[in-house]
mmCIF file of C-alpha atoms in Angstrom:
data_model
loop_
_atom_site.group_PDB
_atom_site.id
_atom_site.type_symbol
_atom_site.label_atom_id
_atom_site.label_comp_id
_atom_site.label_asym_id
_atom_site.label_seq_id
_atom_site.Cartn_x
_atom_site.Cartn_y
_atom_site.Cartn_z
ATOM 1 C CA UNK A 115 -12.324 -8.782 -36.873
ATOM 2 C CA UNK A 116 -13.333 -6.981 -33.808
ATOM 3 C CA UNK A 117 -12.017 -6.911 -30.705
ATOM 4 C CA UNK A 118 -13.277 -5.416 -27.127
ATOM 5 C CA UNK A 119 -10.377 -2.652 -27.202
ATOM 6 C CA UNK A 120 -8.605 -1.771 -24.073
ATOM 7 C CA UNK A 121 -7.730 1.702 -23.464
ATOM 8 C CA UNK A 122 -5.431 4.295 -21.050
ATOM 9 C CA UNK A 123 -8.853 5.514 -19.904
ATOM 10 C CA UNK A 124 -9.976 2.404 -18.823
ATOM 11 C CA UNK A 125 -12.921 2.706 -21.114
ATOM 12 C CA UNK A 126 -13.392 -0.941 -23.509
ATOM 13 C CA UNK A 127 -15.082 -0.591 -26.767
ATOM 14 C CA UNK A 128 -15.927 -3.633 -29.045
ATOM 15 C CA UNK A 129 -14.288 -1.563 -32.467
ATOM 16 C CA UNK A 130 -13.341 -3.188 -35.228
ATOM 17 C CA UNK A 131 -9.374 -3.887 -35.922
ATOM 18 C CA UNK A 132 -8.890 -5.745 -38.815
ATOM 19 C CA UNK A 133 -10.518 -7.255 -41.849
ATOM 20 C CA UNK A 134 -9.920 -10.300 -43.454
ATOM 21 C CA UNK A 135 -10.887 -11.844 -47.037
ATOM 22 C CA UNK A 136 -10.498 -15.660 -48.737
ATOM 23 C CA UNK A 137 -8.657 -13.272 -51.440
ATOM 24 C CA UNK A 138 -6.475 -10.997 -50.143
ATOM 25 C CA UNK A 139 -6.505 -12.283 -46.410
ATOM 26 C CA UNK A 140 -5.817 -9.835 -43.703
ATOM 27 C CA UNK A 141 -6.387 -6.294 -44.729
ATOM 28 C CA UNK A 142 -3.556 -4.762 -42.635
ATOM 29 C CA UNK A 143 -0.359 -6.369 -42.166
ATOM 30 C CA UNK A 144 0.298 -5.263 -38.499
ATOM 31 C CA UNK A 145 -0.502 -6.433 -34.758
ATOM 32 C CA UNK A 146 -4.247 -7.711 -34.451
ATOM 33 C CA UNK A 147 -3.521 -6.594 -30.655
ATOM 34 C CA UNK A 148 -1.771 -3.688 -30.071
ATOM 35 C CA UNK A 149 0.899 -3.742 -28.143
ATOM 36 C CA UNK A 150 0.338 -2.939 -24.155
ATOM 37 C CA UNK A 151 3.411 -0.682 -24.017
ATOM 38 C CA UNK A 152 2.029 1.356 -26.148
ATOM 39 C CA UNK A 153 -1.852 1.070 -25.179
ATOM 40 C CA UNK A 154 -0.750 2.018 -21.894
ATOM 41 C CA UNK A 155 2.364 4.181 -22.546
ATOM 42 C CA UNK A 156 0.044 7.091 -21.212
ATOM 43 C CA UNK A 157 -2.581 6.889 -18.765
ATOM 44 C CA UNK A 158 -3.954 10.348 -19.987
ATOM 45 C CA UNK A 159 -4.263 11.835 -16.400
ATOM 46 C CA UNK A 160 -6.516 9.216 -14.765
ATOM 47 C CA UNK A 161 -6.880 9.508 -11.240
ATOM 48 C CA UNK A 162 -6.319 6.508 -8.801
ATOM 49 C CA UNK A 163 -6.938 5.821 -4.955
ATOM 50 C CA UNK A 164 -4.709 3.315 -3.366
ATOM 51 C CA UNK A 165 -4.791 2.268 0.604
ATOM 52 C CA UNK A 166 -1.822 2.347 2.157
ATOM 53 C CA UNK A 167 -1.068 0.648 5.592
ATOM 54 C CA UNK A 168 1.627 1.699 8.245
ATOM 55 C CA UNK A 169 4.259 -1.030 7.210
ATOM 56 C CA UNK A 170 7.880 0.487 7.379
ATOM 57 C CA UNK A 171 9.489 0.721 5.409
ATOM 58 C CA UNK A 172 7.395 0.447 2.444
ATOM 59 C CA UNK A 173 4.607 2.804 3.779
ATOM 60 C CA UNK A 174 4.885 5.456 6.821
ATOM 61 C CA UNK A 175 1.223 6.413 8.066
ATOM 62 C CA UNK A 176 0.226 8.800 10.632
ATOM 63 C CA UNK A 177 -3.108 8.413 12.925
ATOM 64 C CA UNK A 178 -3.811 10.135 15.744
ATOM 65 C CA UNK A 179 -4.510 9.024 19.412
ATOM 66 C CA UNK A 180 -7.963 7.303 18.462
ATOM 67 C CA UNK A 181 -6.494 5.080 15.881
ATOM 68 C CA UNK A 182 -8.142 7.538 12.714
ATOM 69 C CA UNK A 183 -5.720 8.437 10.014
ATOM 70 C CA UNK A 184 -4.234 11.702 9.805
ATOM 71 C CA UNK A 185 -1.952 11.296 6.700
ATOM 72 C CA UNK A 186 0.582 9.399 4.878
ATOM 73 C CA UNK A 187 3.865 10.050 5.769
ATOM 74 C CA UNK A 188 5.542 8.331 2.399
ATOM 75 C CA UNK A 189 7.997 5.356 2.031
ATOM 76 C CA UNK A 190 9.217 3.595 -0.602
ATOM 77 C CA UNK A 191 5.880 1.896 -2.127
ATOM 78 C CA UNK A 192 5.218 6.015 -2.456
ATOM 79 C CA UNK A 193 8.155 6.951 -4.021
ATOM 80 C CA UNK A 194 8.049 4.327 -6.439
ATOM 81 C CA UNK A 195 4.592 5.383 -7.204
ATOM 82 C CA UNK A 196 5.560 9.145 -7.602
ATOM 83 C CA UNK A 197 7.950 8.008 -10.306
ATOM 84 C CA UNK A 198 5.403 5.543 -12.143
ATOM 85 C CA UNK A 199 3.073 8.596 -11.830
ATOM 86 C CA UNK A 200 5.067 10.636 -13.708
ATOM 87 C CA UNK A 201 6.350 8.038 -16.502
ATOM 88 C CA UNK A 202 2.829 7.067 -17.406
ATOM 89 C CA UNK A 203 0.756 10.348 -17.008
ATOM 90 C CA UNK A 204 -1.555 9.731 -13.620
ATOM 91 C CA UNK A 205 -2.149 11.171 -10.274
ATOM 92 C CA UNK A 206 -3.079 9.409 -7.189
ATOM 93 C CA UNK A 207 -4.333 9.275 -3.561
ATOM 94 C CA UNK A 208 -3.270 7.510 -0.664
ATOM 95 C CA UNK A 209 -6.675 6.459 1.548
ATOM 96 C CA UNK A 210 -7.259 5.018 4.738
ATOM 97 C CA UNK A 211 -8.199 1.196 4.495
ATOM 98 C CA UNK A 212 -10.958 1.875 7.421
ATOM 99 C CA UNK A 213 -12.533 4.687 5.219
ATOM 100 C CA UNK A 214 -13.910 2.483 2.674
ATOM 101 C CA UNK A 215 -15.284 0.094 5.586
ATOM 102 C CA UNK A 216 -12.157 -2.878 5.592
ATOM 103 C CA UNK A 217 -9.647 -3.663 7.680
ATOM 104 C CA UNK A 218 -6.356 -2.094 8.006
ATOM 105 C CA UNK A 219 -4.945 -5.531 6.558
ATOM 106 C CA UNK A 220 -4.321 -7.187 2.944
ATOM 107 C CA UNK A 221 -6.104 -10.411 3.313
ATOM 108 C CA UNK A 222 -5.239 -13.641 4.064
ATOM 109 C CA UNK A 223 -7.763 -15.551 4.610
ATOM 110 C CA UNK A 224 -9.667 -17.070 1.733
ATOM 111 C CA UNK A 225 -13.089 -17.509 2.913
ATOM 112 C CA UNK A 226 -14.545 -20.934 1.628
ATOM 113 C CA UNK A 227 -18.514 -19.756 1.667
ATOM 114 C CA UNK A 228 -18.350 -16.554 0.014
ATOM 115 C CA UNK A 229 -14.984 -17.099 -1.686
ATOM 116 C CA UNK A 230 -13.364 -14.288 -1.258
ATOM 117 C CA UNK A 231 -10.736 -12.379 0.442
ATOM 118 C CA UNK A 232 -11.193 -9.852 3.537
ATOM 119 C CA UNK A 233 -9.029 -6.799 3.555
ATOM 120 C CA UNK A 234 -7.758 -5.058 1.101
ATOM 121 C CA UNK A 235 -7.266 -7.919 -1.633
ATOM 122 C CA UNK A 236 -11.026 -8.817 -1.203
ATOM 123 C CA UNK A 237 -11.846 -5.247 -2.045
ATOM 124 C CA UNK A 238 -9.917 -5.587 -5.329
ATOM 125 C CA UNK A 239 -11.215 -9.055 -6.063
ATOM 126 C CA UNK A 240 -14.928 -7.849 -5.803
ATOM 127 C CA UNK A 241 -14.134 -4.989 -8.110
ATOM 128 C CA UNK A 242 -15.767 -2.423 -5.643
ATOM 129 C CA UNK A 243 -14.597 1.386 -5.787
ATOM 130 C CA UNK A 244 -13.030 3.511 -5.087
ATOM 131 C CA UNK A 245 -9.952 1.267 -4.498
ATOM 132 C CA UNK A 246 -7.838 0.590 -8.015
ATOM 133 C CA UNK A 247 -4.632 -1.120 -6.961
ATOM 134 C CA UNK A 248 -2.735 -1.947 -4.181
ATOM 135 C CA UNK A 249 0.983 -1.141 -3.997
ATOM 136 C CA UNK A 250 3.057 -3.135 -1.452
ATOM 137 C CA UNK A 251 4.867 -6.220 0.456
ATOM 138 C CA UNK A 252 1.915 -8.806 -0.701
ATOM 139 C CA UNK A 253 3.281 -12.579 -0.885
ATOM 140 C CA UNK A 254 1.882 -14.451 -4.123
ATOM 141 C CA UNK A 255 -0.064 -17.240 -3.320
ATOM 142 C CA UNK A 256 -1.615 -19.601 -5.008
ATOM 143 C CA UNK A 257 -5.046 -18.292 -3.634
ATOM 144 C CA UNK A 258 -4.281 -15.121 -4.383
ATOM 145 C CA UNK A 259 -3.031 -15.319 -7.926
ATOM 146 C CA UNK A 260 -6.706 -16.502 -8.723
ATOM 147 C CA UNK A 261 -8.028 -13.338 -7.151
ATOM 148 C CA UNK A 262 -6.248 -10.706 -7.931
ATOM 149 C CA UNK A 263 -3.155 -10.090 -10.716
ATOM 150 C CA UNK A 264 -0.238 -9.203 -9.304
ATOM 151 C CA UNK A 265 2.629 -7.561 -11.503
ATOM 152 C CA UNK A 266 6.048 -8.422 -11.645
ATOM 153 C CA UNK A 267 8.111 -7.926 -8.128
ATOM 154 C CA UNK A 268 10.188 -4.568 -8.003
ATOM 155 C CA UNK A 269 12.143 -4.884 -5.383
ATOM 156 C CA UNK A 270 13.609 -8.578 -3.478
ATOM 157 C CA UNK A 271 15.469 -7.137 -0.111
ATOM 158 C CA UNK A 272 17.067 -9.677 2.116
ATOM 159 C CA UNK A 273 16.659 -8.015 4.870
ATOM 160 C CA UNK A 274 20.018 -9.156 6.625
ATOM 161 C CA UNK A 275 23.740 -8.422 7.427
ATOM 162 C CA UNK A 276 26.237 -10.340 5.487
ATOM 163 C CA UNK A 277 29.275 -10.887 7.497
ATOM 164 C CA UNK A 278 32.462 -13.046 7.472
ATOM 165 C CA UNK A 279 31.707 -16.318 8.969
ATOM 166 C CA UNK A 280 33.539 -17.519 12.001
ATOM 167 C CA UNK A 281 36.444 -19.910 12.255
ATOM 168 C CA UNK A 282 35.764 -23.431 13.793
ATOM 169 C CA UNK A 283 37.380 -23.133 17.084
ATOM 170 C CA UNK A 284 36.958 -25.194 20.115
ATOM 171 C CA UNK A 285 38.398 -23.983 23.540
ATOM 172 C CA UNK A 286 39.158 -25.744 26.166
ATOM 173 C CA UNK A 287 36.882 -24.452 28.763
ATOM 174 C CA UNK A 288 33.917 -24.843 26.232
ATOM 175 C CA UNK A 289 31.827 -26.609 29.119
ATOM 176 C CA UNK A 290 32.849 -24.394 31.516
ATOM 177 C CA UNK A 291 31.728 -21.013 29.882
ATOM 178 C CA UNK A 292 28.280 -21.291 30.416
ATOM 179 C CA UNK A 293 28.547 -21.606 34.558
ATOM 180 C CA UNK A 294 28.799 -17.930 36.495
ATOM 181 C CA UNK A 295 30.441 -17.783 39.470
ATOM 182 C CA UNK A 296 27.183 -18.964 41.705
ATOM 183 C CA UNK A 297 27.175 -21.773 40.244
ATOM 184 C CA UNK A 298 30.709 -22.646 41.000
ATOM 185 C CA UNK A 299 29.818 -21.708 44.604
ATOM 186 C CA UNK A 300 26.937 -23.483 44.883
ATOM 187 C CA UNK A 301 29.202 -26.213 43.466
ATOM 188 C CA UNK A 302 32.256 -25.777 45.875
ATOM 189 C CA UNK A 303 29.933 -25.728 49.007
ATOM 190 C CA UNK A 304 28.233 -28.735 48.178
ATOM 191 C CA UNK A 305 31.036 -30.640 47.458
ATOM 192 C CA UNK A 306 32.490 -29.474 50.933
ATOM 193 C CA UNK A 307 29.237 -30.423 52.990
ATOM 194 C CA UNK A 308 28.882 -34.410 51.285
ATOM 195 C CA UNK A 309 33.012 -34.506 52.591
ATOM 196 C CA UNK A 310 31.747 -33.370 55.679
ATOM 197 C CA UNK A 311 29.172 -35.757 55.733
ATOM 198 C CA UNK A 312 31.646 -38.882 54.458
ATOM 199 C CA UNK A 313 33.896 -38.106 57.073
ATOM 200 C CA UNK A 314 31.077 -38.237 60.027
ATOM 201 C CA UNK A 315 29.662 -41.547 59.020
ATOM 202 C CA UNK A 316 33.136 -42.442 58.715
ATOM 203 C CA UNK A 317 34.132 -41.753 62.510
ATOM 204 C CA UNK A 318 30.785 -42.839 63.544
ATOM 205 C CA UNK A 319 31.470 -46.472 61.848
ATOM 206 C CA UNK A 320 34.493 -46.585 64.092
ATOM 207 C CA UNK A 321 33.051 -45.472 66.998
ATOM 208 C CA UNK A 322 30.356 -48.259 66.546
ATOM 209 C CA UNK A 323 33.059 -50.967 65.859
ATOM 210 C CA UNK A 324 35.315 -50.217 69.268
ATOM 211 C CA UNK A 325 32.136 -50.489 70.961
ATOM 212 C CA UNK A 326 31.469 -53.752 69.727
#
């Protein structure tokens, strides 16, 4: 039985695993697949590029006045990576998006003639170096899911302040509230001028009538 090995070093081999006869059937009693915590329980020192986008605050990037990157400031997508670095034996380097010729974007739109992705998920999707993952706030899509793997989610943030919620309470003045005092004026004066008016056409009716 032989089987196209995966390895920390990203090298696959087609080695042979396990034997099996009519007899005696498999020759060793153990996992035909090795288990990927422990294929991948050290990455050996491999050496990964990443881009990283100014998105706070999962990434903090510098660039200068004419838009170039000048360096990458951290966040938390880089912490969390320092960690992972350190648990499973790799080093890695933040690069500019723009320096590999994409956009400074992740890729949304699936493009229906060359079916693909721009951005940075295109880039992984077309297996092109020197980008090997992407670390960040990517929504899973259906679309995307057929590109690209994504791995489990790390972190779910609300992103909101939880607070008591108020008591149902109706005031009086509820339809008064919203009216400043110009509009009250405004108000007030007209009402004055159409009694004005009323009482005008009122004394010029009787005026009119004595005449008669």
């Amino acid at each position: 039985i032989s089987w196209n090995k995966a390895n920390s070093l990203g090298l696959n081999k087609l080695e042979q695993v396990n034997s099996w006869t009519e007899s005696n059937g498999l020759l060793y009693k153990s996992y035909l697949v090795p288990l990927a915590v422990n294929t991948y329980s050290s990455l050996a020192g491999r050496h990964f590029q990443h881009p990283v986008m100014h998105k706070p605050p999962w990434n903090y990037v510098t660039l200068d006045q004419f838009d170039n990157f000048v360096e990458d400031n951290g966040g938390r997508d880089i912490t969390l990576c320092h960690i992972l670095a350190g648990k499973l034996g790799f080093t890695f380097e933040p690069i500019d998006p723009k320096a590999v010729g994409i956009a400074r974007s992740r890729g949304s739109q699936w493009d229906t003639q060359d079916y693909n992705f721009s951005g940075i998920l295109g880039k992984l999707h077309r297996r092109e170096e020197p980008i090997h993952f992407y670390l960040g706030d990517t929504t899973q899509t259906y679309t995307r899911n057929s590109a690209v793997d994504f791995s489990f989610m790390v972190l779910a943030d609300s992103g909101a302040f939880v607070s008591q919620a108020p008591s149902r309470f109706v005031p009086n003045d509820l339809l008064l509230r919203p009216f400043g005092w110009p509009v009250w004026v405004f108000t007030l004066g007209s009402m004055l001028l159409v009694w004005l008016v009323l009482i005008l056409l009122l004394e010029y009716g009787k005026f009119m009538y004595h005449n008669q």
